[in-house]
PDB file of C-alpha atoms in Angstrom:
ATOM      1  CA  MET K 807     -12.798 -30.333  32.867  1.00 76.00           C
ATOM      2  CA  GLY K 808     -12.271 -33.544  34.547  1.00 80.00           C
ATOM      3  CA  LYS K 809      -8.795 -33.960  34.347  1.00 74.00           C
ATOM      4  CA  GLN K 810      -8.309 -30.296  35.108  1.00 79.00           C
ATOM      5  CA  LEU K 811      -9.928 -30.907  38.251  1.00 88.00           C
ATOM      6  CA  ARG K 812      -8.273 -34.303  38.949  1.00 87.00           C
ATOM      7  CA  GLU K 813      -4.899 -32.791  39.152  1.00 85.00           C
ATOM      8  CA  LEU K 814      -6.184 -30.108  41.234  1.00 90.00           C
ATOM      9  CA  ARG K 815      -6.896 -32.678  43.484  1.00 92.00           C
ATOM     10  CA  GLU K 816      -3.835 -34.378  43.745  1.00 92.00           C
ATOM     11  CA  ARG K 817      -1.755 -31.163  43.542  1.00 90.00           C
ATOM     12  CA  ALA K 818      -3.216 -30.509  46.856  1.00 91.00           C
ATOM     13  CA  ARG K 819      -2.924 -34.627  47.809  1.00 93.00           C
ATOM     14  CA  LEU K 820      -5.988 -35.681  48.454  1.00 94.00           C
ATOM     15  CA  THR K 821      -7.477 -38.766  47.332  1.00 94.00           C
ATOM     16  CA  THR K 822     -11.149 -38.814  46.163  1.00 93.00           C
ATOM     17  CA  GLU K 823     -12.200 -39.971  49.910  1.00 94.00           C
ATOM     18  CA  ASP K 824     -10.696 -37.206  51.196  1.00 94.00           C
ATOM     19  CA  VAL K 825     -12.767 -35.193  49.451  1.00 93.00           C
ATOM     20  CA  GLY K 826     -16.243 -37.301  49.656  1.00 92.00           C
ATOM     21  CA  LEU K 827     -15.858 -36.340  52.871  1.00 93.00           C
ATOM     22  CA  GLN K 828     -15.723 -32.529  52.617  1.00 93.00           C
ATOM     23  CA  LEU K 829     -18.353 -32.839  49.580  1.00 91.00           C
ATOM     24  CA  ASP K 830     -20.446 -35.312  51.821  1.00 90.00           C
ATOM     25  CA  CYS K 831     -20.350 -37.896  48.579  1.00 92.00           C
ATOM     26  CA  SER K 832     -19.050 -41.131  47.472  1.00 91.00           C
ATOM     27  CA  PRO K 833     -15.184 -40.957  46.141  1.00 91.00           C
ATOM     28  CA  SER K 834     -16.917 -42.641  42.950  1.00 92.00           C
ATOM     29  CA  THR K 835     -18.959 -39.672  42.511  1.00 91.00           C
ATOM     30  CA  ILE K 836     -15.598 -37.288  42.633  1.00 92.00           C
ATOM     31  CA  SER K 837     -14.127 -40.608  40.254  1.00 90.00           C
ATOM     32  CA  ARG K 838     -17.463 -39.687  37.789  1.00 87.00           C
ATOM     33  CA  MET K 839     -16.620 -36.037  38.161  1.00 87.00           C
ATOM     34  CA  GLU K 840     -12.989 -35.965  36.862  1.00 86.00           C
ATOM     35  CA  GLY K 841     -14.309 -38.666  34.381  1.00 80.00           C
ATOM     36  CA  GLY K 842     -16.250 -35.789  32.854  1.00 74.00           C
ATOM     37  CA  LYS K 843     -19.517 -38.856  33.244  1.00 75.00           C
ATOM     38  CA  VAL K 844     -21.593 -35.960  35.142  1.00 78.00           C
ATOM     39  CA  GLY K 845     -22.061 -32.692  35.286  1.00 78.00           C
ATOM     40  CA  ILE K 846     -20.582 -30.375  37.996  1.00 86.00           C
ATOM     41  CA  ARG K 847     -23.453 -27.689  39.743  1.00 86.00           C
ATOM     42  CA  ARG K 848     -21.422 -24.078  40.026  1.00 86.00           C
ATOM     43  CA  SER K 849     -22.522 -24.670  43.611  1.00 88.00           C
ATOM     44  CA  THR K 850     -20.299 -27.894  43.930  1.00 90.00           C
ATOM     45  CA  LEU K 851     -17.358 -26.570  41.613  1.00 91.00           C
ATOM     46  CA  GLU K 852     -16.772 -23.740  43.869  1.00 90.00           C
ATOM     47  CA  ARG K 853     -16.872 -25.757  46.892  1.00 92.00           C
ATOM     48  CA  LEU K 854     -14.234 -28.589  44.903  1.00 93.00           C
ATOM     49  CA  LEU K 855     -12.230 -24.839  43.924  1.00 92.00           C
ATOM     50  CA  GLU K 856     -12.329 -23.579  48.248  1.00 92.00           C
ATOM     51  CA  ILE K 857     -10.895 -27.331  48.975  1.00 93.00           C
ATOM     52  CA  TYR K 858      -8.436 -27.523  46.567  1.00 93.00           C
ATOM     53  CA  GLU K 859      -7.184 -24.172  47.768  1.00 92.00           C
ATOM     54  CA  VAL K 860      -7.332 -22.475  44.442  1.00 90.00           C
ATOM     55  CA  THR K 861      -6.736 -19.079  44.163  1.00 87.00           C
ATOM     56  CA  ASP K 862      -6.317 -18.297  41.233  1.00 81.00           C
ATOM     57  CA  GLN K 863      -9.520 -15.806  39.581  1.00 79.00           C
ATOM     58  CA  ALA K 864      -8.772 -16.806  35.636  1.00 68.00           C
ATOM     59  CA  GLN K 865      -8.474 -20.613  36.643  1.00 74.00           C
ATOM     60  CA  ILE K 866     -11.868 -20.326  38.650  1.00 82.00           C
ATOM     61  CA  ASP K 867     -13.230 -18.605  35.767  1.00 75.00           C
ATOM     62  CA  THR K 868     -11.915 -20.806  32.795  1.00 72.00           C
ATOM     63  CA  LEU K 869     -13.796 -24.219  35.257  1.00 79.00           C
ATOM     64  CA  VAL K 870     -16.707 -21.981  35.724  1.00 79.00           C
ATOM     65  CA  VAL K 871     -16.892 -21.340  31.836  1.00 71.00           C
ATOM     66  CA  LEU K 872     -16.471 -25.309  31.113  1.00 72.00           C
ATOM     67  CA  ALA K 873     -18.786 -26.409  33.841  1.00 77.00           C
ATOM     68  CA  ARG K 874     -21.505 -24.331  32.245  1.00 72.00           C
ATOM     69  CA  GLN K 875     -20.573 -25.572  28.615  1.00 63.00           C
ATOM     70  CA  GLY K 876     -20.713 -29.067  29.910  1.00 62.00           C
ATOM     71  CA  LYS K 877     -24.143 -29.057  30.647  1.00 59.00           C
ATOM     72  CA  THR K 878     -25.022 -27.882  27.423  1.00 56.00           C
ATOM     73  CA  ARG K 879     -27.033 -30.544  25.116  1.00 53.00           C
ATOM     74  CA  GLY K 880     -25.277 -30.545  21.987  1.00 55.00           C
ATOM     75  CA  TRP K 881     -26.580 -31.199  18.592  1.00 52.00           C
ATOM     76  CA  PHE K 882     -24.559 -34.517  18.664  1.00 52.00           C
ATOM     77  CA  ALA K 883     -26.258 -36.660  20.932  1.00 53.00           C
ATOM     78  CA  ARG K 884     -28.938 -37.244  18.113  1.00 57.00           C
ATOM     79  CA  TYR K 885     -26.401 -39.519  17.527  1.00 54.00           C
ATOM     80  CA  GLY K 886     -27.085 -41.807  20.223  1.00 53.00           C
ATOM     81  CA  ASP K 887     -24.699 -44.874  18.541  1.00 57.00           C
ATOM     82  CA  LEU K 888     -21.053 -42.522  18.145  1.00 59.00           C
ATOM     83  CA  PRO K 889     -17.932 -43.827  19.934  1.00 62.00           C
ATOM     84  CA  ALA K 890     -17.946 -42.101  23.425  1.00 62.00           C
ATOM     85  CA  SER K 891     -14.638 -40.559  22.587  1.00 64.00           C
ATOM     86  CA  TYR K 892     -15.971 -38.692  19.389  1.00 67.00           C
ATOM     87  CA  SER K 893     -19.009 -37.495  20.802  1.00 69.00           C
ATOM     88  CA  ARG K 894     -16.822 -35.936  23.608  1.00 71.00           C
ATOM     89  CA  TYR K 895     -14.274 -34.530  20.632  1.00 77.00           C
ATOM     90  CA  ILE K 896     -17.051 -33.222  18.679  1.00 78.00           C
ATOM     91  CA  GLY K 897     -18.623 -30.928  21.493  1.00 76.00           C
ATOM     92  CA  LEU K 898     -15.324 -29.585  21.839  1.00 81.00           C
ATOM     93  CA  GLU K 899     -14.941 -29.192  18.286  1.00 86.00           C
ATOM     94  CA  SER K 900     -18.608 -27.191  18.784  1.00 84.00           C
ATOM     95  CA  ASN K 901     -17.214 -24.536  21.607  1.00 83.00           C
ATOM     96  CA  ALA K 902     -14.145 -24.320  19.541  1.00 90.00           C
ATOM     97  CA  ILE K 903     -13.384 -21.037  17.700  1.00 94.00           C
ATOM     98  CA  GLU K 904      -9.986 -22.319  15.909  1.00 97.00           C
ATOM     99  CA  MET K 905      -8.984 -25.778  14.828  1.00 97.00           C
ATOM    100  CA  ARG K 906      -5.422 -26.542  13.826  1.00 97.00           C
ATOM    101  CA  ASP K 907      -5.539 -29.895  12.192  1.00 97.00           C
ATOM    102  CA  TYR K 908      -2.672 -32.405  10.808  1.00 96.00           C
ATOM    103  CA  GLU K 909      -3.918 -35.210   8.986  1.00 95.00           C
ATOM    104  CA  ALA K 910      -0.957 -37.709   8.005  1.00 93.00           C
ATOM    105  CA  LEU K 911      -3.464 -40.406   6.012  1.00 92.00           C
ATOM    106  CA  VAL K 912      -6.757 -38.784   5.180  1.00 95.00           C
ATOM    107  CA  VAL K 913      -8.620 -35.823   4.463  1.00 97.00           C
ATOM    108  CA  PRO K 914      -9.780 -33.451   7.324  1.00 95.00           C
ATOM    109  CA  GLY K 915     -13.046 -34.389   8.689  1.00 93.00           C
ATOM    110  CA  MET K 916     -14.504 -30.826   7.474  1.00 95.00           C
ATOM    111  CA  LEU K 917     -13.455 -30.891   4.230  1.00 97.00           C
ATOM    112  CA  GLN K 918     -14.919 -34.502   3.576  1.00 96.00           C
ATOM    113  CA  THR K 919     -17.499 -34.677   1.017  1.00 96.00           C
ATOM    114  CA  GLU K 920     -20.436 -37.203   1.783  1.00 94.00           C
ATOM    115  CA  GLU K 921     -19.409 -39.426  -0.398  1.00 95.00           C
ATOM    116  CA  TYR K 922     -15.605 -39.316   0.637  1.00 96.00           C
ATOM    117  CA  THR K 923     -16.805 -40.380   3.815  1.00 93.00           C
ATOM    118  CA  ARG K 924     -18.850 -43.048   3.311  1.00 91.00           C
ATOM    119  CA  ALA K 925     -16.530 -44.987   1.316  1.00 92.00           C
ATOM    120  CA  LEU K 926     -14.361 -44.092   4.375  1.00 90.00           C
ATOM    121  CA  LEU K 927     -16.158 -45.975   7.123  1.00 86.00           C
ATOM    122  CA  ALA K 928     -16.928 -48.603   5.243  1.00 83.00           C
ATOM    123  CA  ALA K 929     -14.306 -49.671   4.812  1.00 83.00           C
ATOM    124  CA  SER K 930     -14.187 -50.648   8.250  1.00 76.00           C
ATOM    125  CA  PRO K 931     -16.031 -54.160   8.685  1.00 72.00           C
ATOM    126  CA  SER K 932     -16.859 -53.486  11.931  1.00 68.00           C
ATOM    127  CA  GLU K 933     -19.257 -50.090  10.654  1.00 70.00           C
ATOM    128  CA  SER K 934     -22.717 -51.280  10.013  1.00 76.00           C
ATOM    129  CA  GLU K 935     -24.487 -49.308   7.225  1.00 79.00           C
ATOM    130  CA  ASP K 936     -26.379 -47.516  10.114  1.00 79.00           C
ATOM    131  CA  ALA K 937     -23.353 -46.608  11.897  1.00 77.00           C
ATOM    132  CA  VAL K 938     -21.961 -45.307   8.459  1.00 81.00           C
ATOM    133  CA  GLU K 939     -24.999 -42.900   8.010  1.00 82.00           C
ATOM    134  CA  ALA K 940     -24.731 -41.947  11.465  1.00 80.00           C
ATOM    135  CA  HIS K 941     -21.190 -41.091  10.903  1.00 81.00           C
ATOM    136  CA  VAL K 942     -21.947 -38.861   7.566  1.00 87.00           C
ATOM    137  CA  LYS K 943     -24.564 -37.629   8.722  1.00 86.00           C
ATOM    138  CA  ALA K 944     -22.925 -36.339  12.657  1.00 84.00           C
ATOM    139  CA  ARG K 945     -19.319 -35.508   9.723  1.00 87.00           C
ATOM    140  CA  ARG K 946     -21.982 -33.182   7.695  1.00 89.00           C
ATOM    141  CA  GLU K 947     -23.409 -31.110  10.698  1.00 88.00           C
ATOM    142  CA  ARG K 948     -20.099 -30.585  12.088  1.00 90.00           C
ATOM    143  CA  GLN K 949     -18.905 -28.990   8.969  1.00 94.00           C
ATOM    144  CA  ASN K 950     -22.100 -26.630   9.317  1.00 93.00           C
ATOM    145  CA  LEU K 951     -18.965 -24.436  11.726  1.00 93.00           C
ATOM    146  CA  LEU K 952     -16.854 -23.402   8.811  1.00 96.00           C
ATOM    147  CA  SER K 953     -20.022 -21.768   7.641  1.00 93.00           C
ATOM    148  CA  ARG K 954     -21.849 -21.016  11.096  1.00 90.00           C
ATOM    149  CA  ALA K 955     -23.068 -17.058  10.634  1.00 86.00           C
ATOM    150  CA  GLU K 956     -21.212 -15.755  14.114  1.00 87.00           C
ATOM    151  CA  GLN K 957     -17.381 -16.380  14.010  1.00 90.00           C
ATOM    152  CA  PRO K 958     -17.181 -19.210  11.796  1.00 95.00           C
ATOM    153  CA  LEU K 959     -14.554 -21.968  12.339  1.00 96.00           C
ATOM    154  CA  GLN K 960     -11.171 -21.220  12.078  1.00 97.00           C
ATOM    155  CA  LEU K 961      -9.747 -24.188  10.299  1.00 98.00           C
ATOM    156  CA  ILE K 962      -5.623 -24.106   9.552  1.00 98.00           C
ATOM    157  CA  ALA K 963      -4.780 -27.653   8.027  1.00 98.00           C
ATOM    158  CA  VAL K 964      -1.416 -29.813   6.769  1.00 97.00           C
ATOM    159  CA  LEU K 965      -2.202 -32.276   5.126  1.00 97.00           C
ATOM    160  CA  ASP K 966       0.624 -35.291   4.120  1.00 96.00           C
ATOM    161  CA  GLU K 967       0.872 -35.402   0.325  1.00 97.00           C
ATOM    162  CA  SER K 968      -0.438 -39.132   1.167  1.00 96.00           C
ATOM    163  CA  VAL K 969      -4.305 -37.866   1.960  1.00 97.00           C
ATOM    164  CA  ILE K 970      -4.689 -36.712  -1.448  1.00 97.00           C
ATOM    165  CA  ARG K 971      -2.570 -39.368  -3.712  1.00 96.00           C
ATOM    166  CA  ARG K 972      -4.768 -42.222  -1.521  1.00 95.00           C
ATOM    167  CA  SER K 973      -7.847 -43.363  -4.202  1.00 94.00           C
ATOM    168  CA  ILE K 974     -10.967 -43.495  -1.441  1.00 95.00           C
ATOM    169  CA  GLY K 975     -13.942 -44.216  -3.630  1.00 94.00           C
ATOM    170  CA  GLY K 976     -12.033 -44.725  -6.433  1.00 95.00           C
ATOM    171  CA  PRO K 977     -11.423 -41.726  -8.926  1.00 95.00           C
ATOM    172  CA  ASP K 978     -14.215 -40.185  -9.287  1.00 96.00           C
ATOM    173  CA  VAL K 979     -14.975 -40.014  -4.825  1.00 97.00           C
ATOM    174  CA  MET K 980     -11.389 -38.763  -5.426  1.00 97.00           C
ATOM    175  CA  ARG K 981     -11.136 -35.927  -8.225  1.00 97.00           C
ATOM    176  CA  SER K 982     -14.590 -34.748  -6.125  1.00 97.00           C
ATOM    177  CA  GLN K 983     -12.951 -34.672  -3.024  1.00 97.00           C
ATOM    178  CA  LEU K 984     -10.005 -33.240  -4.317  1.00 98.00           C
ATOM    179  CA  LYS K 985     -11.724 -29.766  -5.808  1.00 97.00           C
ATOM    180  CA  HIS K 986     -13.787 -29.908  -3.226  1.00 98.00           C
ATOM    181  CA  LEU K 987     -10.199 -29.671  -0.923  1.00 97.00           C
ATOM    182  CA  ALA K 988      -9.254 -26.657  -3.083  1.00 97.00           C
ATOM    183  CA  ASP K 989     -12.441 -25.310  -3.101  1.00 97.00           C
ATOM    184  CA  MET K 990     -12.681 -24.952   0.575  1.00 97.00           C
ATOM    185  CA  GLY K 991      -9.095 -23.823   0.501  1.00 97.00           C
ATOM    186  CA  ARG K 992      -9.896 -20.597  -0.914  1.00 97.00           C
ATOM    187  CA  ALA K 993     -12.297 -19.994   1.436  1.00 96.00           C
ATOM    188  CA  ARG K 994     -11.584 -16.911   3.999  1.00 96.00           C
ATOM    189  CA  ASN K 995     -11.181 -18.693   7.150  1.00 97.00           C
ATOM    190  CA  VAL K 996      -9.377 -21.860   5.753  1.00 98.00           C
ATOM    191  CA  THR K 997      -6.258 -22.260   5.255  1.00 98.00           C
ATOM    192  CA  ILE K 998      -4.207 -26.116   3.799  1.00 98.00           C
ATOM    193  CA  GLN K 999      -0.611 -26.318   3.129  1.00 98.00           C
ATOM    194  CA  VAL K1000       0.513 -30.019   2.221  1.00 98.00           C
ATOM    195  CA  LEU K1001       3.595 -31.524   2.964  1.00 96.00           C
ATOM    196  CA  PRO K1002       5.386 -32.368  -0.563  1.00 96.00           C
ATOM    197  CA  PHE K1003       6.976 -36.208  -0.111  1.00 94.00           C
ATOM    198  CA  SER K1004      10.066 -34.297  -1.511  1.00 91.00           C
ATOM    199  CA  GLY K1005      10.658 -32.974   1.982  1.00 88.00           C
ATOM    200  CA  GLY K1006      11.576 -36.332   3.487  1.00 86.00           C
ATOM    201  CA  ALA K1007      11.087 -36.599   7.358  1.00 84.00           C
ATOM    202  CA  TYR K1008       9.306 -34.105   9.453  1.00 81.00           C
ATOM    203  CA  ALA K1009       8.259 -33.793  12.978  1.00 75.00           C
ATOM    204  CA  GLY K1010       4.157 -35.384  13.230  1.00 71.00           C
ATOM    205  CA  MET K1011       5.017 -38.516  11.904  1.00 73.00           C
ATOM    206  CA  ALA K1012       3.645 -40.616  14.499  1.00 68.00           C
ATOM    207  CA  GLY K1013      -0.079 -39.520  13.858  1.00 85.00           C
ATOM    208  CA  SER K1014      -2.593 -37.131  13.094  1.00 90.00           C
ATOM    209  CA  PHE K1015      -4.020 -35.250  15.887  1.00 93.00           C
ATOM    210  CA  ALA K1016      -6.746 -31.550  15.742  1.00 93.00           C
ATOM    211  CA  ILE K1017      -5.308 -28.468  17.910  1.00 94.00           C
ATOM    212  CA  LEU K1018      -9.155 -26.933  19.461  1.00 93.00           C
ATOM    213  CA  LYS K1019      -8.435 -22.993  20.584  1.00 93.00           C
ATOM    214  CA  PHE K1020     -11.207 -22.154  22.701  1.00 88.00           C
ATOM    215  CA  GLN K1021     -12.594 -18.310  23.824  1.00 84.00           C
ATOM    216  CA  ASP K1022     -12.842 -18.587  27.588  1.00 71.00           C
ATOM    217  CA  ALA K1023     -11.254 -21.756  28.220  1.00 75.00           C
ATOM    218  CA  PRO K1024      -7.983 -23.804  27.624  1.00 79.00           C
ATOM    219  CA  SER K1025      -6.554 -24.903  24.508  1.00 86.00           C
ATOM    220  CA  VAL K1026      -6.657 -29.113  24.019  1.00 86.00           C
ATOM    221  CA  VAL K1027      -5.386 -31.548  21.645  1.00 88.00           C
ATOM    222  CA  TYR K1028      -7.311 -34.291  20.327  1.00 87.00           C
ATOM    223  CA  ALA K1029      -4.798 -37.067  18.558  1.00 83.00           C
ATOM    224  CA  GLU K1030      -5.888 -39.803  17.209  1.00 70.00           C
ATOM    225  CA  ALA K1031      -5.283 -43.297  17.322  1.00 59.00           C
ATOM    226  CA  MET K1032      -7.773 -46.315  17.881  1.00 46.00           C
ATOM    227  CA  THR K1033      -9.853 -44.830  20.195  1.00 49.00           C
ATOM    228  CA  GLY K1034      -8.323 -40.833  20.361  1.00 54.00           C
ATOM    229  CA  ASP K1035      -7.613 -39.352  23.562  1.00 69.00           C
ATOM    230  CA  ILE K1036      -8.341 -35.791  24.476  1.00 68.00           C
ATOM    231  CA  TYR K1037      -4.931 -33.929  26.566  1.00 71.00           C
ATOM    232  CA  PRO K1038      -6.364 -30.735  27.699  1.00 63.00           C
ATOM    233  CA  ASP K1039      -2.935 -30.321  30.024  1.00 72.00           C
ATOM    234  CA  ALA K1040      -0.572 -26.945  29.046  1.00 75.00           C
ATOM    235  CA  ASP K1041       2.809 -29.076  28.815  1.00 81.00           C
ATOM    236  CA  ASP K1042       1.288 -31.672  25.998  1.00 84.00           C
ATOM    237  CA  VAL K1043      -0.346 -28.627  24.346  1.00 88.00           C
ATOM    238  CA  LEU K1044       2.600 -26.590  23.919  1.00 90.00           C
ATOM    239  CA  ARG K1045       4.435 -29.559  22.699  1.00 90.00           C
ATOM    240  CA  TYR K1046       1.666 -30.408  19.928  1.00 91.00           C
ATOM    241  CA  ALA K1047       1.382 -26.557  18.843  1.00 93.00           C
ATOM    242  CA  ASP K1048       5.295 -26.544  18.445  1.00 93.00           C
ATOM    243  CA  VAL K1049       5.071 -29.486  16.017  1.00 93.00           C
ATOM    244  CA  PHE K1050       2.092 -27.932  14.074  1.00 95.00           C
ATOM    245  CA  GLU K1051       3.942 -24.713  13.910  1.00 95.00           C
ATOM    246  CA  ASN K1052       7.150 -26.935  12.510  1.00 94.00           C
ATOM    247  CA  LEU K1053       5.246 -28.912   9.816  1.00 95.00           C
ATOM    248  CA  ARG K1054       2.791 -25.722   8.705  1.00 96.00           C
ATOM    249  CA  ALA K1055       7.372 -24.608   7.885  1.00 95.00           C
ATOM    250  CA  ALA K1056       8.056 -27.569   6.356  1.00 95.00           C
ATOM    251  CA  ALA K1057       4.479 -27.509   3.964  1.00 96.00           C
ATOM    252  CA  LEU K1058       3.949 -25.826   0.652  1.00 97.00           C
ATOM    253  CA  SER K1059       2.336 -22.355   0.918  1.00 97.00           C
ATOM    254  CA  PRO K1060      -1.192 -21.923   1.100  1.00 98.00           C
ATOM    255  CA  LEU K1061      -0.994 -21.038  -2.511  1.00 98.00           C
ATOM    256  CA  GLU K1062       1.126 -23.851  -3.906  1.00 98.00           C
ATOM    257  CA  SER K1063      -0.495 -26.400  -1.859  1.00 98.00           C
ATOM    258  CA  ILE K1064      -3.786 -25.910  -4.163  1.00 98.00           C
ATOM    259  CA  LYS K1065      -2.335 -25.963  -7.160  1.00 97.00           C
ATOM    260  CA  LEU K1066      -1.020 -28.862  -6.346  1.00 97.00           C
ATOM    261  CA  ILE K1067      -4.746 -30.574  -4.951  1.00 98.00           C
ATOM    262  CA  GLU K1068      -5.618 -29.090  -7.835  1.00 97.00           C
ATOM    263  CA  ASP K1069      -2.582 -31.230 -10.561  1.00 96.00           C
ATOM    264  CA  SER K1070      -4.040 -34.188  -8.882  1.00 95.00           C
ATOM    265  CA  ALA K1071      -7.473 -33.904  -9.485  1.00 92.00           C
ATOM    266  CA  ASN K1072      -6.606 -33.400 -13.161  1.00 87.00           C
TER     267      ASN K1072
END
């Protein structure tokens, strides 16, 4: 939401100082709103939209919904030591109705077993034992989105074959993870496709990403890097969506993918 407000301000050719004068607040307050560091009251949002001369009712309604959701304290707030970028992402994820996830190296977090998650995080020398356990618990709670009673999250995951070939945590942990992956691939709201090594090069080899779709707000992209970045721009979302569809077209069918995963577990 902050990024959209910044784009609206820049489109109106106004500085944070200009807006601050009209709102009777400091430029730093405007910057913090645009940086997602503070919530925005509806009255303040409506005044901002007047200043930016926004008249599109659909856009106004979307921003009002985002402002309301931004004030909700998510379950993940209990884990205060999670990285800020990760907390922002799972906050968005909690409100999503669909996730399209491409993973190049590891099993998607939504589909990981606890043992796999623990082994994966323990491999990072910067992670303390307490931090690892916080991540494990947070990831377990994230997975509840797939089984919630009301409108469970729809997940479409495309995995590079290296995801199911790379042994993480040892043979037993990996075997259990692959069996879980195959079982989840049969759930009504989960689709898993594998990009086989035999397919050669394909679009998306630059790195993993997820596209989150919402009921009453624009879709966003989360592209993994050292810190993780969230891209709400429509052009970014469309570009990543095109890449994802190309990946699905190049991947094995869901049934073929489950068979490959099961064969790898044996």
